[in-house]
Amino acid sequence: MNVTVSRSAHFNAAHRLHRKDWSFKKNNEIFGKCNNPNFHGHNYELVVSVTGEIDKETGYVIDMKILKDIIKNEVEDAFDHKNLNLEVPEFKDLNPTAENIAVVIYHKMKSKLNPNLKLEIQLYETPRNFVTYKGN
Ligand code: NI
């Protein structure tokens, strides 16, 4: 019997969408205002969902305190109030789109979880725009 447990979290971060190997004109055509050289910010909302068997002894899929601490260490401490392009090594050469941020969060968190647990990341860049990544 698999059950999914979820926890939400939040971080503020700045980014700029552009490719170093494209001209400013092409970056502007593709990324528009998101290519602003002075960066811009988002209030990111994160929903982390973990699916697995209920532990017979504890009754938990995962102790929420453990999940909370992994989110804090891997996401909030790493991204909150940061410039993703300049301060977060994963985005040095990776465009910090919501898609890529979700994939980076997935891999950072997956490595800290029991391998038997399935992980799903939902990342809201705005209240209406969100992406989902659950591996592969
Ligand atoms: Ni943006």
PDB file of C-alpha atoms in Angstrom, residues 6-125:
ATOM      1  CA  SER A   6       3.656  16.188   0.854  1.00  0.00           C
ATOM      2  CA  ARG A   7       5.228  19.228   2.380  1.00  0.00           C
ATOM      3  CA  SER A   8       5.257  22.747   1.001  1.00  0.00           C
ATOM      4  CA  ALA A   9       8.082  25.238   1.288  1.00  0.00           C
ATOM      5  CA  HIS A  10       8.991  28.643  -0.022  1.00  0.00           C
ATOM      6  CA  PHE A  11      12.014  30.582  -1.200  1.00  0.00           C
ATOM      7  CA  ASN A  12      12.710  33.920  -2.841  1.00  0.00           C
ATOM      8  CA  ALA A  13      15.393  34.044  -5.490  1.00  0.00           C
ATOM      9  CA  ALA A  14      16.627  36.164  -8.384  1.00  0.00           C
ATOM     10  CA  HIS A  15      17.520  34.894 -11.807  1.00  0.00           C
ATOM     11  CA  ARG A  16      18.111  35.806 -15.416  1.00  0.00           C
ATOM     12  CA  LEU A  17      17.214  33.572 -18.338  1.00  0.00           C
ATOM     13  CA  HIS A  18      19.817  33.697 -21.051  1.00  0.00           C
ATOM     14  CA  ARG A  19      22.438  31.674 -22.865  1.00  0.00           C
ATOM     15  CA  LYS A  20      26.014  32.888 -22.924  1.00  0.00           C
ATOM     16  CA  ASP A  21      26.470  31.384 -26.393  1.00  0.00           C
ATOM     17  CA  TRP A  22      23.588  33.406 -27.900  1.00  0.00           C
ATOM     18  CA  SER A  23      23.613  37.086 -28.920  1.00  0.00           C
ATOM     19  CA  PHE A  24      21.745  39.610 -26.773  1.00  0.00           C
ATOM     20  CA  LYS A  25      19.237  39.945 -29.639  1.00  0.00           C
ATOM     21  CA  LYS A  26      18.511  36.220 -29.767  1.00  0.00           C
ATOM     22  CA  ASN A  27      18.301  36.023 -25.952  1.00  0.00           C
ATOM     23  CA  ASN A  28      15.786  38.888 -26.030  1.00  0.00           C
ATOM     24  CA  GLU A  29      13.729  37.187 -28.742  1.00  0.00           C
ATOM     25  CA  ILE A  30      13.515  33.926 -26.784  1.00  0.00           C
ATOM     26  CA  PHE A  31      13.490  35.077 -23.155  1.00  0.00           C
ATOM     27  CA  GLY A  32      12.075  38.626 -23.410  1.00  0.00           C
ATOM     28  CA  LYS A  33      12.006  40.479 -20.082  1.00  0.00           C
ATOM     29  CA  CYS A  34      13.498  37.428 -18.366  1.00  0.00           C
ATOM     30  CA  ASN A  35      16.781  38.284 -20.143  1.00  0.00           C
ATOM     31  CA  ASN A  36      17.081  41.566 -18.165  1.00  0.00           C
ATOM     32  CA  PRO A  37      20.846  41.804 -17.390  1.00  0.00           C
ATOM     33  CA  ASN A  38      19.986  43.193 -13.931  1.00  0.00           C
ATOM     34  CA  PHE A  39      18.057  40.044 -12.978  1.00  0.00           C
ATOM     35  CA  HIS A  40      14.537  39.798 -11.506  1.00  0.00           C
ATOM     36  CA  GLY A  41      13.004  37.898  -8.620  1.00  0.00           C
ATOM     37  CA  HIS A  42      10.331  35.309  -7.938  1.00  0.00           C
ATOM     38  CA  ASN A  43       8.537  34.043  -4.857  1.00  0.00           C
ATOM     39  CA  TYR A  44       8.945  30.330  -5.518  1.00  0.00           C
ATOM     40  CA  GLU A  45       6.513  27.919  -3.904  1.00  0.00           C
ATOM     41  CA  LEU A  46       7.653  24.323  -3.646  1.00  0.00           C
ATOM     42  CA  VAL A  47       5.613  21.172  -3.032  1.00  0.00           C
ATOM     43  CA  VAL A  48       7.675  18.066  -2.282  1.00  0.00           C
ATOM     44  CA  SER A  49       5.806  14.749  -2.388  1.00  0.00           C
ATOM     45  CA  VAL A  50       7.209  11.442  -1.182  1.00  0.00           C
ATOM     46  CA  THR A  51       5.509   8.137  -1.987  1.00  0.00           C
ATOM     47  CA  GLY A  52       6.194   4.813  -0.293  1.00  0.00           C
ATOM     48  CA  GLU A  53       4.979   2.071   1.994  1.00  0.00           C
ATOM     49  CA  ILE A  54       3.739   2.945   5.474  1.00  0.00           C
ATOM     50  CA  ASP A  55       6.312   1.767   8.011  1.00  0.00           C
ATOM     51  CA  LYS A  56       4.615  -0.859  10.185  1.00  0.00           C
ATOM     52  CA  GLU A  57       6.233   0.351  13.397  1.00  0.00           C
ATOM     53  CA  THR A  58       5.977   4.140  13.049  1.00  0.00           C
ATOM     54  CA  GLY A  59       2.940   4.418  10.779  1.00  0.00           C
ATOM     55  CA  TYR A  60       4.913   6.935   8.695  1.00  0.00           C
ATOM     56  CA  VAL A  61       5.971   6.935   5.030  1.00  0.00           C
ATOM     57  CA  ILE A  62       8.676   9.374   6.128  1.00  0.00           C
ATOM     58  CA  ASP A  63       9.056  11.331   9.341  1.00  0.00           C
ATOM     59  CA  MET A  64       7.962  14.865   8.361  1.00  0.00           C
ATOM     60  CA  LYS A  65      10.744  16.321  10.490  1.00  0.00           C
ATOM     61  CA  ILE A  66      13.292  14.485   8.350  1.00  0.00           C
ATOM     62  CA  LEU A  67      11.604  15.736   5.154  1.00  0.00           C
ATOM     63  CA  LYS A  68      11.475  19.271   6.555  1.00  0.00           C
ATOM     64  CA  ASP A  69      15.204  19.169   7.391  1.00  0.00           C
ATOM     65  CA  ILE A  70      16.146  17.865   3.914  1.00  0.00           C
ATOM     66  CA  ILE A  71      14.130  20.679   2.279  1.00  0.00           C
ATOM     67  CA  LYS A  72      15.787  23.218   4.561  1.00  0.00           C
ATOM     68  CA  ASN A  73      19.330  21.968   3.937  1.00  0.00           C
ATOM     69  CA  GLU A  74      19.089  21.209   0.209  1.00  0.00           C
ATOM     70  CA  VAL A  75      16.695  23.922  -1.002  1.00  0.00           C
ATOM     71  CA  GLU A  76      16.018  26.765   1.421  1.00  0.00           C
ATOM     72  CA  ASP A  77      19.586  27.228   2.682  1.00  0.00           C
ATOM     73  CA  ALA A  78      20.955  26.826  -0.850  1.00  0.00           C
ATOM     74  CA  PHE A  79      18.498  29.024  -2.806  1.00  0.00           C
ATOM     75  CA  ASP A  80      16.619  31.416  -0.501  1.00  0.00           C
ATOM     76  CA  HIS A  81      17.550  35.089  -1.052  1.00  0.00           C
ATOM     77  CA  LYS A  82      20.196  34.046  -3.583  1.00  0.00           C
ATOM     78  CA  ASN A  83      20.934  35.049  -7.125  1.00  0.00           C
ATOM     79  CA  LEU A  84      20.600  31.645  -8.772  1.00  0.00           C
ATOM     80  CA  ASN A  85      22.850  32.491 -11.745  1.00  0.00           C
ATOM     81  CA  LEU A  86      25.684  33.964  -9.680  1.00  0.00           C
ATOM     82  CA  GLU A  87      25.516  32.236  -6.302  1.00  0.00           C
ATOM     83  CA  VAL A  88      24.248  28.699  -6.878  1.00  0.00           C
ATOM     84  CA  PRO A  89      26.903  26.482  -8.519  1.00  0.00           C
ATOM     85  CA  GLU A  90      24.351  24.199 -10.238  1.00  0.00           C
ATOM     86  CA  PHE A  91      23.238  27.150 -12.432  1.00  0.00           C
ATOM     87  CA  LYS A  92      26.680  28.423 -13.400  1.00  0.00           C
ATOM     88  CA  ASP A  93      26.183  26.902 -16.864  1.00  0.00           C
ATOM     89  CA  LEU A  94      22.514  25.888 -16.629  1.00  0.00           C
ATOM     90  CA  ASN A  95      19.667  28.291 -17.424  1.00  0.00           C
ATOM     91  CA  PRO A  96      17.673  28.679 -14.159  1.00  0.00           C
ATOM     92  CA  THR A  97      14.230  28.122 -15.674  1.00  0.00           C
ATOM     93  CA  ALA A  98      11.537  26.668 -13.415  1.00  0.00           C
ATOM     94  CA  GLU A  99      12.039  23.374 -15.275  1.00  0.00           C
ATOM     95  CA  ASN A 100      15.770  23.241 -14.536  1.00  0.00           C
ATOM     96  CA  ILE A 101      15.325  24.414 -10.928  1.00  0.00           C
ATOM     97  CA  ALA A 102      12.814  21.579 -10.334  1.00  0.00           C
ATOM     98  CA  VAL A 103      15.245  18.997 -11.778  1.00  0.00           C
ATOM     99  CA  VAL A 104      18.117  20.322  -9.640  1.00  0.00           C
ATOM    100  CA  ILE A 105      15.923  20.199  -6.498  1.00  0.00           C
ATOM    101  CA  TYR A 106      14.850  16.652  -7.384  1.00  0.00           C
ATOM    102  CA  HIS A 107      18.433  15.379  -7.648  1.00  0.00           C
ATOM    103  CA  LYS A 108      19.633  17.185  -4.522  1.00  0.00           C
ATOM    104  CA  MET A 109      16.769  15.734  -2.482  1.00  0.00           C
ATOM    105  CA  LYS A 110      16.682  12.249  -4.037  1.00  0.00           C
ATOM    106  CA  SER A 111      20.240  11.569  -2.895  1.00  0.00           C
ATOM    107  CA  LYS A 112      19.210  12.241   0.725  1.00  0.00           C
ATOM    108  CA  LEU A 113      16.137   9.981   0.760  1.00  0.00           C
ATOM    109  CA  ASN A 114      15.748   6.252   1.277  1.00  0.00           C
ATOM    110  CA  PRO A 115      16.025   4.813  -2.290  1.00  0.00           C
ATOM    111  CA  ASN A 116      12.698   2.972  -1.822  1.00  0.00           C
ATOM    112  CA  LEU A 117      10.831   6.298  -1.696  1.00  0.00           C
ATOM    113  CA  LYS A 118       9.514   7.971  -4.860  1.00  0.00           C
ATOM    114  CA  LEU A 119       9.955  11.724  -5.078  1.00  0.00           C
ATOM    115  CA  GLU A 120       7.936  14.355  -6.939  1.00  0.00           C
ATOM    116  CA  ILE A 121       8.802  18.041  -7.121  1.00  0.00           C
ATOM    117  CA  GLN A 122       6.271  20.742  -7.984  1.00  0.00           C
ATOM    118  CA  LEU A 123       7.679  24.226  -8.317  1.00  0.00           C
ATOM    119  CA  TYR A 124       5.477  27.305  -8.704  1.00  0.00           C
ATOM    120  CA  GLU A 125       7.328  30.230 -10.247  1.00  0.00           C
TER     121      GLU A 125
END
